[in-house]
CSV table of C-alpha atoms in Angstrom, one decimal:
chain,number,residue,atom,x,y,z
A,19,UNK,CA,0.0,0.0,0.0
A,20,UNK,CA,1.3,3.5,-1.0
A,21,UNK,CA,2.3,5.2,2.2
A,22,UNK,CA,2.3,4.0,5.5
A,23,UNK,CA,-0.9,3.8,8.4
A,24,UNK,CA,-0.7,7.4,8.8
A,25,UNK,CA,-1.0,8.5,5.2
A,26,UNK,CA,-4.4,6.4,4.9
A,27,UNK,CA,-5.5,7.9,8.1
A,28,UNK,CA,-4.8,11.5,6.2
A,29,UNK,CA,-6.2,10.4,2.8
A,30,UNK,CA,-9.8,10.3,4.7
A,31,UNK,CA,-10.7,13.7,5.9
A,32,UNK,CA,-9.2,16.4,7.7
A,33,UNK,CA,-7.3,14.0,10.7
A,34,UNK,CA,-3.7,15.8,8.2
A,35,UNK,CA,-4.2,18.7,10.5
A,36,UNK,CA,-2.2,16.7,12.9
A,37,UNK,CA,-0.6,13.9,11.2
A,38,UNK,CA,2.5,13.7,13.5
A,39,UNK,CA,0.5,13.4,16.3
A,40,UNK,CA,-1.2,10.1,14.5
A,41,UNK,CA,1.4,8.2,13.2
A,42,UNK,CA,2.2,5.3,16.6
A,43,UNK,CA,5.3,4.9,18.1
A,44,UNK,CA,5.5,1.3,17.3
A,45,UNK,CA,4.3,0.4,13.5
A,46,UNK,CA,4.8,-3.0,13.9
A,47,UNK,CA,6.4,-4.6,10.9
A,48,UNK,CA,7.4,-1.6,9.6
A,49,UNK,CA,10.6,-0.8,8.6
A,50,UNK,CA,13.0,2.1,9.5
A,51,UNK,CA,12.6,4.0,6.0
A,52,UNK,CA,8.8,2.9,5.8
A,53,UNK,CA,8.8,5.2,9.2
A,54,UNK,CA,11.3,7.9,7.7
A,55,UNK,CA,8.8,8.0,4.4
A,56,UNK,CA,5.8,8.3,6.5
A,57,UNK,CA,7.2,11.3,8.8
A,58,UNK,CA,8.4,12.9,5.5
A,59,UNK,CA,4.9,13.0,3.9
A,60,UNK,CA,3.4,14.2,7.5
A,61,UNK,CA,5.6,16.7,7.3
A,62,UNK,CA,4.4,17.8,3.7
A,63,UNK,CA,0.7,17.7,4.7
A,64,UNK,CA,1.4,19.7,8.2
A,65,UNK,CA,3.3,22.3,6.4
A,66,UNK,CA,1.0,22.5,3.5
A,67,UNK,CA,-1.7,22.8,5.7
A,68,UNK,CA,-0.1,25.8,7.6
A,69,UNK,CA,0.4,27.2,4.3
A,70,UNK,CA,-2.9,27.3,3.3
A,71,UNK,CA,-4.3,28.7,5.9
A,72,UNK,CA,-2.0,31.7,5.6
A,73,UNK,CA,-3.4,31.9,1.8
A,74,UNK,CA,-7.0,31.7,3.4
A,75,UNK,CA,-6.0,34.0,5.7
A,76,UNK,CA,-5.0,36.3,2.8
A,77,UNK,CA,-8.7,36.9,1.6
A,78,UNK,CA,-9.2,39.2,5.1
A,79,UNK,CA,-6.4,41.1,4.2
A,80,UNK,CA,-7.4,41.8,0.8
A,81,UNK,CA,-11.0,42.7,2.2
A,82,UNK,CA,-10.0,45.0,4.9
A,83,UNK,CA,-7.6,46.8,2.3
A,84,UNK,CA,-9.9,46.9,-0.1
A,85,UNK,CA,-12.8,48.2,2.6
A,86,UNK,CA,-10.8,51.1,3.9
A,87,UNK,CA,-9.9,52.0,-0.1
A,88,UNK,CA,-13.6,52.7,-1.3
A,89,UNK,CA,-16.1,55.2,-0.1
A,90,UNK,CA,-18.5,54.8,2.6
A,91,UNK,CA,-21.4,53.6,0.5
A,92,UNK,CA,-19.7,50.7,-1.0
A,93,UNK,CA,-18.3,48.6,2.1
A,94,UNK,CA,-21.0,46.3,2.3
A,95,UNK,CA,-20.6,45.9,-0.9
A,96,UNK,CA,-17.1,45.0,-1.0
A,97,UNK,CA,-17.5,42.9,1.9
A,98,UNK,CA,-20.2,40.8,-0.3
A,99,UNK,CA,-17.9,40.6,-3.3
A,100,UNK,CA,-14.8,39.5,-1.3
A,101,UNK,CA,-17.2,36.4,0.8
A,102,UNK,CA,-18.9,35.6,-2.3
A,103,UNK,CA,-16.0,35.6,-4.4
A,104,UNK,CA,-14.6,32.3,-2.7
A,105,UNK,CA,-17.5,30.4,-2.5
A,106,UNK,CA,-18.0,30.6,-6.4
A,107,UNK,CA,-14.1,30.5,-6.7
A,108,UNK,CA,-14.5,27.2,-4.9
A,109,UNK,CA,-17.4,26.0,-6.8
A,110,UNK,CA,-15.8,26.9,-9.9
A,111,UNK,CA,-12.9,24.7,-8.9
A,112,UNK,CA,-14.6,22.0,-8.3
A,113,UNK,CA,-16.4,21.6,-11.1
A,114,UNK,CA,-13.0,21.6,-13.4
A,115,UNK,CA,-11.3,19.1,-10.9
A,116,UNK,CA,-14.4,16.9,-11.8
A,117,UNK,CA,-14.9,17.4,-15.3
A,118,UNK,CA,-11.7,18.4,-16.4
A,119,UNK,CA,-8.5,17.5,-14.6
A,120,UNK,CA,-7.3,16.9,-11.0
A,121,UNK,CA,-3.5,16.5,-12.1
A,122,UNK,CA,-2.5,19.3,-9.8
A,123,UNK,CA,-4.4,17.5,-6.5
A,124,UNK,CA,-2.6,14.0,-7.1
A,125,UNK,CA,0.3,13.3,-5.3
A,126,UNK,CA,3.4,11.3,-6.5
A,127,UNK,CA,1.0,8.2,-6.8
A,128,UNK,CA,-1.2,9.7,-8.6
A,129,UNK,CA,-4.0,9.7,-5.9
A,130,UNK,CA,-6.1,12.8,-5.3
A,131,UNK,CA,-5.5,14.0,-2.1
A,132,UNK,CA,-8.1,16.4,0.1
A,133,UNK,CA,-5.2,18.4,1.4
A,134,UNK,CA,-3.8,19.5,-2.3
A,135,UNK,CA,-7.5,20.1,-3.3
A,136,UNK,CA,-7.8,22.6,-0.6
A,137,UNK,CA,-4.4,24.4,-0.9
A,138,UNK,CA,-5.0,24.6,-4.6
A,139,UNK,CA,-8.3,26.0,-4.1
A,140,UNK,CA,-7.1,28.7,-1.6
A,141,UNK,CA,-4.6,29.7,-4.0
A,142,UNK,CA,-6.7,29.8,-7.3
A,143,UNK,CA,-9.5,32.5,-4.4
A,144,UNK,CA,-6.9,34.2,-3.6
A,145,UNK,CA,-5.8,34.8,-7.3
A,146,UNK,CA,-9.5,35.8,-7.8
A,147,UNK,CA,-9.5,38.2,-4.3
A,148,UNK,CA,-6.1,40.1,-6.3
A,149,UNK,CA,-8.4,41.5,-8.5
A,150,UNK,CA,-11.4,42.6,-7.0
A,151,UNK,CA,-9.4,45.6,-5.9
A,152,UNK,CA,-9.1,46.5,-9.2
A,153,UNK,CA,-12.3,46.5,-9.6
A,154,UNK,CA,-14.0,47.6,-6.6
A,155,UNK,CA,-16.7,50.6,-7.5
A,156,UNK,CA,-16.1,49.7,-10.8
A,157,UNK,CA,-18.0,47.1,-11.4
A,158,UNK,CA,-21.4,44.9,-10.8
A,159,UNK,CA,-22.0,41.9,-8.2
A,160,UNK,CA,-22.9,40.1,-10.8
A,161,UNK,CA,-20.2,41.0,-13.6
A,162,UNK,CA,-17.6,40.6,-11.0
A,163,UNK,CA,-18.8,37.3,-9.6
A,164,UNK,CA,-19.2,36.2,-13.6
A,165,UNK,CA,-15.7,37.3,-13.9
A,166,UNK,CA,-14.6,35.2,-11.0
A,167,UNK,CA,-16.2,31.5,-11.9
A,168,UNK,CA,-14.0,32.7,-15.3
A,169,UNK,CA,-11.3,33.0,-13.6
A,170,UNK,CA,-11.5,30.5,-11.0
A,171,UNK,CA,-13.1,27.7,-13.5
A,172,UNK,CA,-11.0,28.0,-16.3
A,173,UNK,CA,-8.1,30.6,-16.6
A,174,UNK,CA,-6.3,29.8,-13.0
A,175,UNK,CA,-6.7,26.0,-13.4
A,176,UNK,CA,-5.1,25.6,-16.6
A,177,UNK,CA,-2.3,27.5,-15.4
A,178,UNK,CA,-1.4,26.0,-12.4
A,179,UNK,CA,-2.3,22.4,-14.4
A,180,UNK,CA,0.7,23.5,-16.7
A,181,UNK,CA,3.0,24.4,-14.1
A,182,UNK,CA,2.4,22.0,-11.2
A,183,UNK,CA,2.1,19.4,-13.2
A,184,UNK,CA,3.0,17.8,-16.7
A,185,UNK,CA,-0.8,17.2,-18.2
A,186,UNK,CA,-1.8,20.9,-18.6
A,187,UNK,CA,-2.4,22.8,-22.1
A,188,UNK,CA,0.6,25.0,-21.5
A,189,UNK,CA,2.3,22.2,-20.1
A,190,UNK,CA,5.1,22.3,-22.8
A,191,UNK,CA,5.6,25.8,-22.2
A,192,UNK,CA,6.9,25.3,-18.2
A,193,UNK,CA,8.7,21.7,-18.8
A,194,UNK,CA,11.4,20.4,-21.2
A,195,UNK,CA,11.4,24.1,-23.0
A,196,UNK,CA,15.0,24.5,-23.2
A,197,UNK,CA,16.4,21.4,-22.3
A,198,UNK,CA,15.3,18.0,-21.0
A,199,UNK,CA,14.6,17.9,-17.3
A,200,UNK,CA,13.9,21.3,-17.5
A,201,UNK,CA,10.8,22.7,-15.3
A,202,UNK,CA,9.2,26.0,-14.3
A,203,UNK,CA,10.2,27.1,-10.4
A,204,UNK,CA,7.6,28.5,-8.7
A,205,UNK,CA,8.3,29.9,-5.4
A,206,UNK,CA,5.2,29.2,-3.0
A,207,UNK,CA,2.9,29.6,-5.8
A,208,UNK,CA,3.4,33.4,-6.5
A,209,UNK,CA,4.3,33.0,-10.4
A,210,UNK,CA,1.1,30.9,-10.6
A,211,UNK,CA,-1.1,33.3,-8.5
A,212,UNK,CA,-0.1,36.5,-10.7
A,213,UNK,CA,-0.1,35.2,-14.0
């Protein structure tokens, strides 16, 4: 079985929050790098994890910024874009990870796992959040929110596709371009986010 008993505790639900915590003392059977492997990927989904919710944490930021930036009769309205904007940004989401691909939420494997789906998803909101301050007063509820199932269904998810992984429509364009082994460095997400 891919991973040892504390990566198919994590693949169920949320229990990666605390994955160090999980994995017992004594596996058994298990051997000393069967252990070291296991740490290793509780260690990825911990720090992933903590990295996410700084990227969720990002969208209060953005809000508050954008709040204090726009007149008096527009803060509610702003408030409204900025909630609303994540819940179609994850609905968006969703629907290409199930229709079109979930390269980018499957781990070496090739199994999806929850933990990827939600740090890609915080990162493809807060891509969406980046513009709304661009558009604050300019623009309509409903234009804007439009504008963010675009961005959050189609044009962020090919992106990070291509760059995070090797089955995206740009794909060629981040890997093997100028020589073999050759692969687009992203640090923490930020080329992806601004493109």
């Amino acid at each position: 079985a891919a991973g040892g008993p504390c990566a198919r505790r994590a693949r169920g639900g949320l229990v990666a929050a605390m994955p160090i915590m999980t994995t017992p003392l004594v596996a058994g059977n298990a051997t000393a790098e069967e252990l070291l492997l296991d740490m290793q990927e509780s260690i990825t989904i911990t720090w992933t994890m903590v990295c996410t919710f700084f990227a969720v944490s990002m969208q209060l930021g953005f809000a508050m910024l954008e709040v204090g930036s726009v007149r008096d009769a527009h803060r509610m309205t702003v408030l409204v874009k900025n909630v609303m904007d994540s819940a179609v940004a994850c609905l968006a989401f969703w629907v290409y990870l199930h229709w079109g691909s979930d390269a980018i939420t499957r781990d070496s494997t090739g199994e999806p796992r929850l933990y990827l789906k939600l740090s890609h998803w915080a990162f493809c909101a807060t891509s969406v959040t980046i513009c709304s301050g661009a558009m604050a007063e300019r623009t309509h509820v409903t234009a804007y929110l439009a504008f963010a199932a675009i961005m959050a269904g189609i044009i962020y998810p090919v992106i990070a596709t291509s760059v995070w992984s090797t089955e995206g429509f740009l794909a060629s364009e981040f890997h093997d371009k100028f020589h073999q082994g050759y692969y687009h460095h992203d640090f923490a997400g930020g080329g992806v986010v601004h493109f």
